[in-house]
Short mmCIF file of C-alpha atoms in Angstrom, two decimals:
data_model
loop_
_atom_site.label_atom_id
_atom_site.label_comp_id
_atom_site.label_asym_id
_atom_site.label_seq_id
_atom_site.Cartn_x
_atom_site.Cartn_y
_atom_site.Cartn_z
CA UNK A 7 -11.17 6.88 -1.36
CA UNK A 8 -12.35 4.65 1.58
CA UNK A 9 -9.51 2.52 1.50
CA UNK A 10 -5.75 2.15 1.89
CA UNK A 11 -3.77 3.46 -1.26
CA UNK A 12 -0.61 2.52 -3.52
CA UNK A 13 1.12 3.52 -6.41
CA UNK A 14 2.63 2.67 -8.25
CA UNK A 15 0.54 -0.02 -9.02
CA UNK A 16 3.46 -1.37 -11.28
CA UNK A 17 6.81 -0.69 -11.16
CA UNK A 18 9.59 -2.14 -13.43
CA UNK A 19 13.25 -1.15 -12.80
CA UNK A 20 16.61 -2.27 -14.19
CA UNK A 21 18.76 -3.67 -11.48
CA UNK A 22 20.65 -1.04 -9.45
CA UNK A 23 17.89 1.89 -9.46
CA UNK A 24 16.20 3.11 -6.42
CA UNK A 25 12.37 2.77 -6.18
CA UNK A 26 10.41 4.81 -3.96
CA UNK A 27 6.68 3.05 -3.04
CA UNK A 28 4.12 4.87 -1.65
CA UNK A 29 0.85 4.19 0.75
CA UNK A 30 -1.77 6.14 2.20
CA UNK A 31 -3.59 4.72 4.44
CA UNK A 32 -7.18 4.72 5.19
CA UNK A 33 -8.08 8.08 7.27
CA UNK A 34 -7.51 8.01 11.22
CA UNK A 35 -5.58 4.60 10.94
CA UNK A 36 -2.72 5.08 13.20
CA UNK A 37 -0.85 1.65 12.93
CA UNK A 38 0.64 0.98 9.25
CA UNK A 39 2.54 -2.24 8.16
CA UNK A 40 4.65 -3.11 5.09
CA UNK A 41 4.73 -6.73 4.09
CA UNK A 42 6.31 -8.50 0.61
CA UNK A 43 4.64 -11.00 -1.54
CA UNK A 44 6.70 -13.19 -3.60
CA UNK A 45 5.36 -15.01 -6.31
CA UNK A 46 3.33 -18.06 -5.26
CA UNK A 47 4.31 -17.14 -1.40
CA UNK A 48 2.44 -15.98 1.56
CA UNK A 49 2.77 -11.96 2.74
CA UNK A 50 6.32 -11.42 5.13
CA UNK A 51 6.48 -8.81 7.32
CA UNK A 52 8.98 -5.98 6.90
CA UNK A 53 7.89 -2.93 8.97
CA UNK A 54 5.45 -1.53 11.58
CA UNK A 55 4.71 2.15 12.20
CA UNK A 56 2.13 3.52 14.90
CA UNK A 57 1.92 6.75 13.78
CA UNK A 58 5.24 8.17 12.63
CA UNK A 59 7.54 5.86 15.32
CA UNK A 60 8.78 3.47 13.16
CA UNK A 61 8.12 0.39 16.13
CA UNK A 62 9.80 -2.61 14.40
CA UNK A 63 11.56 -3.34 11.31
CA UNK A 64 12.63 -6.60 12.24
CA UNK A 65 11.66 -8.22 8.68
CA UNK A 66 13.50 -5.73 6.35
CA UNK A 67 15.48 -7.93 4.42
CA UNK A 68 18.83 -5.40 3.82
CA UNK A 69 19.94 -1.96 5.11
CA UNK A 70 19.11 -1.31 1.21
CA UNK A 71 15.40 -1.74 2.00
CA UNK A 72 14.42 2.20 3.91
CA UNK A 73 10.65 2.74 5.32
CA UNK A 74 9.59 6.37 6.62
CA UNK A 75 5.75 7.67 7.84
CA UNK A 76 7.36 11.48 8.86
CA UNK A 77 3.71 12.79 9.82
CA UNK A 78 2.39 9.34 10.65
CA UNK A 79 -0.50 9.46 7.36
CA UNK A 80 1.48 8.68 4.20
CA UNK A 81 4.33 5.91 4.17
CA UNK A 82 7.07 5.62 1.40
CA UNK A 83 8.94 1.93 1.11
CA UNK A 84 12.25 3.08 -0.42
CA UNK A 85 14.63 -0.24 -1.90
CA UNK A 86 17.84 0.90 -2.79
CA UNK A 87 20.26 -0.49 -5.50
CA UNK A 88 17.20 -3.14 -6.56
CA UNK A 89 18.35 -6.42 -6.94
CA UNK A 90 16.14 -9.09 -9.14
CA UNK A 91 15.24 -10.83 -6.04
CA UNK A 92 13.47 -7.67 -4.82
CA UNK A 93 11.08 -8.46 -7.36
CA UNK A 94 7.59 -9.15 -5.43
CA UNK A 95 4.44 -7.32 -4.71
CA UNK A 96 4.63 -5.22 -1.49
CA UNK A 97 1.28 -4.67 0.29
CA UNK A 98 0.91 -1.98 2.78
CA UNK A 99 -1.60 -2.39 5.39
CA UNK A 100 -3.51 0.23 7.92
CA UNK A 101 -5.66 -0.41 11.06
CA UNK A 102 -6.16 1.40 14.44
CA UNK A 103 -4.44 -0.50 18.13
CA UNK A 104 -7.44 -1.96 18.97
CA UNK A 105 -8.50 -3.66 15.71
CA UNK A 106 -4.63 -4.56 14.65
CA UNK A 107 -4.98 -7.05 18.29
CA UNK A 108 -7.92 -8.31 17.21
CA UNK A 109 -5.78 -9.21 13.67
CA UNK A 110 -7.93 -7.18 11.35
CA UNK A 111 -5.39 -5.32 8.98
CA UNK A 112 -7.21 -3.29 5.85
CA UNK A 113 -4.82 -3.86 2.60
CA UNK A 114 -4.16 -2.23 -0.19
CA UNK A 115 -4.11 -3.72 -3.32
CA UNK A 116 -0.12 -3.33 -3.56
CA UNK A 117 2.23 -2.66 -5.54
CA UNK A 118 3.56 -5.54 -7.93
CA UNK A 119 7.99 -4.71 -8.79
CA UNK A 120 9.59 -6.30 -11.35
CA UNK A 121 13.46 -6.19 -11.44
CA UNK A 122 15.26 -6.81 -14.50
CA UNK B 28 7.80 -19.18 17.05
CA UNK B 29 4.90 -19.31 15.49
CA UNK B 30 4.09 -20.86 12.00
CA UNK B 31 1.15 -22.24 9.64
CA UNK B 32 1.15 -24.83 6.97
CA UNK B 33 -1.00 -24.65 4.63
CA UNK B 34 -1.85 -28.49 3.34
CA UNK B 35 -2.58 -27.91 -0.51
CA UNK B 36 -1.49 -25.60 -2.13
CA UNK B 37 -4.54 -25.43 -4.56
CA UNK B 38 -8.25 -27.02 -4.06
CA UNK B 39 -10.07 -27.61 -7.15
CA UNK B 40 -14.06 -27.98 -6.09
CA UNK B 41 -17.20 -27.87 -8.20
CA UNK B 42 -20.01 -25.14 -7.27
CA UNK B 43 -22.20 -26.38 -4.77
CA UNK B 44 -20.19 -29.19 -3.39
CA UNK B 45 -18.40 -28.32 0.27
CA UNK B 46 -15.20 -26.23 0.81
CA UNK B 47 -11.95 -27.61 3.00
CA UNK B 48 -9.13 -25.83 3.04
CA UNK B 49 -6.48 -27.11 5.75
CA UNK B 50 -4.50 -25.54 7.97
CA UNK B 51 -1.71 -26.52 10.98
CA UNK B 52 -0.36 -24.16 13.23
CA UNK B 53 2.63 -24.06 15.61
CA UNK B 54 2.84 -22.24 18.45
CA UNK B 55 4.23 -21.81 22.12
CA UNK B 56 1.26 -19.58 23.33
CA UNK B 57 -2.32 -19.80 23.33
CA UNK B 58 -2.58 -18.68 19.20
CA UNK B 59 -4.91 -16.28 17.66
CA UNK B 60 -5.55 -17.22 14.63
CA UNK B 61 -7.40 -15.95 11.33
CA UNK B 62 -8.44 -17.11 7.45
CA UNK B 63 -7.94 -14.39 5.12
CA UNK B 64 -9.06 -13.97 1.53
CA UNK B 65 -7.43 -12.40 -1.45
CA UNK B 66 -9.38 -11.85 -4.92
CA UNK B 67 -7.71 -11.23 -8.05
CA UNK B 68 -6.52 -7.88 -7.96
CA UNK B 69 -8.10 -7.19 -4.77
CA UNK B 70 -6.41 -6.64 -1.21
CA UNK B 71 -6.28 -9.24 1.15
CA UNK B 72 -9.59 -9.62 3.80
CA UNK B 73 -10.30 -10.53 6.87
CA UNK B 74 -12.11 -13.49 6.65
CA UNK B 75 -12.65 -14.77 10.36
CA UNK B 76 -10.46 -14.69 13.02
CA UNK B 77 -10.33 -17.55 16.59
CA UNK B 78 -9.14 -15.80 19.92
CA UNK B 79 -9.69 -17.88 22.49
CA UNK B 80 -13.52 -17.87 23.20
CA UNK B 81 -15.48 -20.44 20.79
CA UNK B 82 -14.03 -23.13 18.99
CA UNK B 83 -16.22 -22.87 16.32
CA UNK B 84 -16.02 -19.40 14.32
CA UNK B 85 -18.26 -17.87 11.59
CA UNK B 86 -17.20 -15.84 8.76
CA UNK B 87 -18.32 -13.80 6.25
CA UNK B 88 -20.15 -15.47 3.11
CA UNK B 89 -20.72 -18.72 5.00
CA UNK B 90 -17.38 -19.69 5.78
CA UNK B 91 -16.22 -21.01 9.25
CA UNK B 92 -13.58 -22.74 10.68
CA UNK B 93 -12.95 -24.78 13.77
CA UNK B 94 -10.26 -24.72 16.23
CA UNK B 95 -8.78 -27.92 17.38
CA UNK B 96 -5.83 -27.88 20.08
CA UNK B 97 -5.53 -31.68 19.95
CA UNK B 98 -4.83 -31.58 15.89
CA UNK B 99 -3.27 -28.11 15.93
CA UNK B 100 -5.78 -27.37 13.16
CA UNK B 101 -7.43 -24.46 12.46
CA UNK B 102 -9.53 -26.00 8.98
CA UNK B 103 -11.44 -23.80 7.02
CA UNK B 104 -14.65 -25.06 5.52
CA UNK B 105 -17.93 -24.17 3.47
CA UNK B 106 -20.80 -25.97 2.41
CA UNK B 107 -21.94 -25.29 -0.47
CA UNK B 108 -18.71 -23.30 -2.77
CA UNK B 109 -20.27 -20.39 -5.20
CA UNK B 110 -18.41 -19.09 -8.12
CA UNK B 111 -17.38 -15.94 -6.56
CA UNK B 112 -15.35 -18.13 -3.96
CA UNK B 113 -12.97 -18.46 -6.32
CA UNK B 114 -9.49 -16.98 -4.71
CA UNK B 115 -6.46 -17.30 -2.52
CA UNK B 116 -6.79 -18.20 0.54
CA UNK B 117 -4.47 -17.56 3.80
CA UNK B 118 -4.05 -19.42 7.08
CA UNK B 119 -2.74 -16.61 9.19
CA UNK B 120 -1.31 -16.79 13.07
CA UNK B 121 -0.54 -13.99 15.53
CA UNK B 122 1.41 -13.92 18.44
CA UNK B 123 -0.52 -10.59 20.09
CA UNK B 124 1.06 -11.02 23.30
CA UNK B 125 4.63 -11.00 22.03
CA UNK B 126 4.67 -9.52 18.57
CA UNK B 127 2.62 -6.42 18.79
CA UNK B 128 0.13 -7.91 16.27
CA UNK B 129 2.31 -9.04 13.68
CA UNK B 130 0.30 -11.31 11.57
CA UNK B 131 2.53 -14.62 9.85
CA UNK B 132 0.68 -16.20 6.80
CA UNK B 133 0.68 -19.28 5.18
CA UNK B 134 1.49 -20.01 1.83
CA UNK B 135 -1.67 -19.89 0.46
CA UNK B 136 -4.51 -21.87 -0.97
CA UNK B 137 -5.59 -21.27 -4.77
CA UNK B 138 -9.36 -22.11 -4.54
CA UNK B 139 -10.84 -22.96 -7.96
CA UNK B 140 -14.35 -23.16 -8.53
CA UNK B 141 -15.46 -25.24 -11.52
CA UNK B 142 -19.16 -24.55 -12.90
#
């Protein structure tokens, strides 16, 4: 497809399981961005990646929240030991350096957690 | 830092009568900042985006939004709303110079569009 990629598209987990969330990004995008959606809220920033350098993760909420891009295409959000107020949607977003200063981010359409 | 508030959290209009969605921002720097759109089970798009050269800006589907340093506003508007309007809608700022490009939304507008 043309655009950026997630799955699962729903994910329900009891409290205290690992999740792994994945995103692949539109083709040739080399700058990649996490961000979580609680309900009713505005996207936060968690994590930037320009290609596989991980640049800042400055917004992950816990050393149980894990992102990785090892061959800077594909990213995986891993959440460790989910907690109920892990429960959002997380949106991963891809763009190239030049477009990402000019503030145009391509989204996915996420990836909505529930934790029970 | 830098912020936006979002003045209503949802704007109830009926098709064909103008759009105004209101924004503030806060900020230390000259701000670049940008309206984005989210449809129902859609990802979130660029809608327009101010950085510094006119005040006025023009966005897709005949949305625009005007830039006003003495108000710290940054007020999205429409003239005439359509049916397919009907969405979320984001106040978003950037700090470019000292944040890489990391965008910080709002919390969102729900725009409903009555027939």
């Amino acid at each position: 497809g043309a655009g950026v990629s997630q799955s699962p598209r729903y994910k329900v987990a009891k409290r205290g399981q690992d999740v792994a969330l994945r995103c692949d990004p539109i083709s040739g995008h080399v700058s990649l961005f996490w961000y979580q959606q609680a309900l009713g809220q505005g996207p936060e920033f968690l994590t930037y990646f320009q290609n596989e350098a991980q640049l800042d993760k400055s917004g992950l909420p816990s050393d149980r929240f894990f992102a990785e891009r090892p061959e800077g295409s594909v990213s995986t959000l891993k959440i460790q030991r989910t907690q109920q107020e892990d429960s959002a949607v997380y949106l991963c977003a891809s763009s190239l350096p030049r477009l990402v200063m000019a503030g145009e981010l391509f989204f996915g359409e996420g990836s909505r957690l529930t934790v029970l | 830092a830098q912020s936006v508030t979002q003045l209503d959290s949802h704007v109830s209009v009926s098709e064909g009568t103008p759009v105004l969605l209101r924004c503030n921002y806060s900020s230390s720097y000259s701000p670049s900042l940008f309206w984005y759109v989210q449809h129902p089970n859609k990802g979130l798009q660029l809608l327009l985006k101010y950085t510094s050269a006119a005040t006025l800006v023009k966005g897709i589907n005949g949305f625009e939004a005007e830039f006003k340093k003495s108000e710290t506003s940054f007020h999205l508007t429409k003239p005439s709303a359509h049916m397919s309007d009907a969405a979320e809608y984001f106040c978003v700022v950037s700090d470019l110079l000292n944040q890489g490009g990391k965008l910080i939304f709002g919390q969102g507008t729900e725009l409903s569009v009555k027939p």
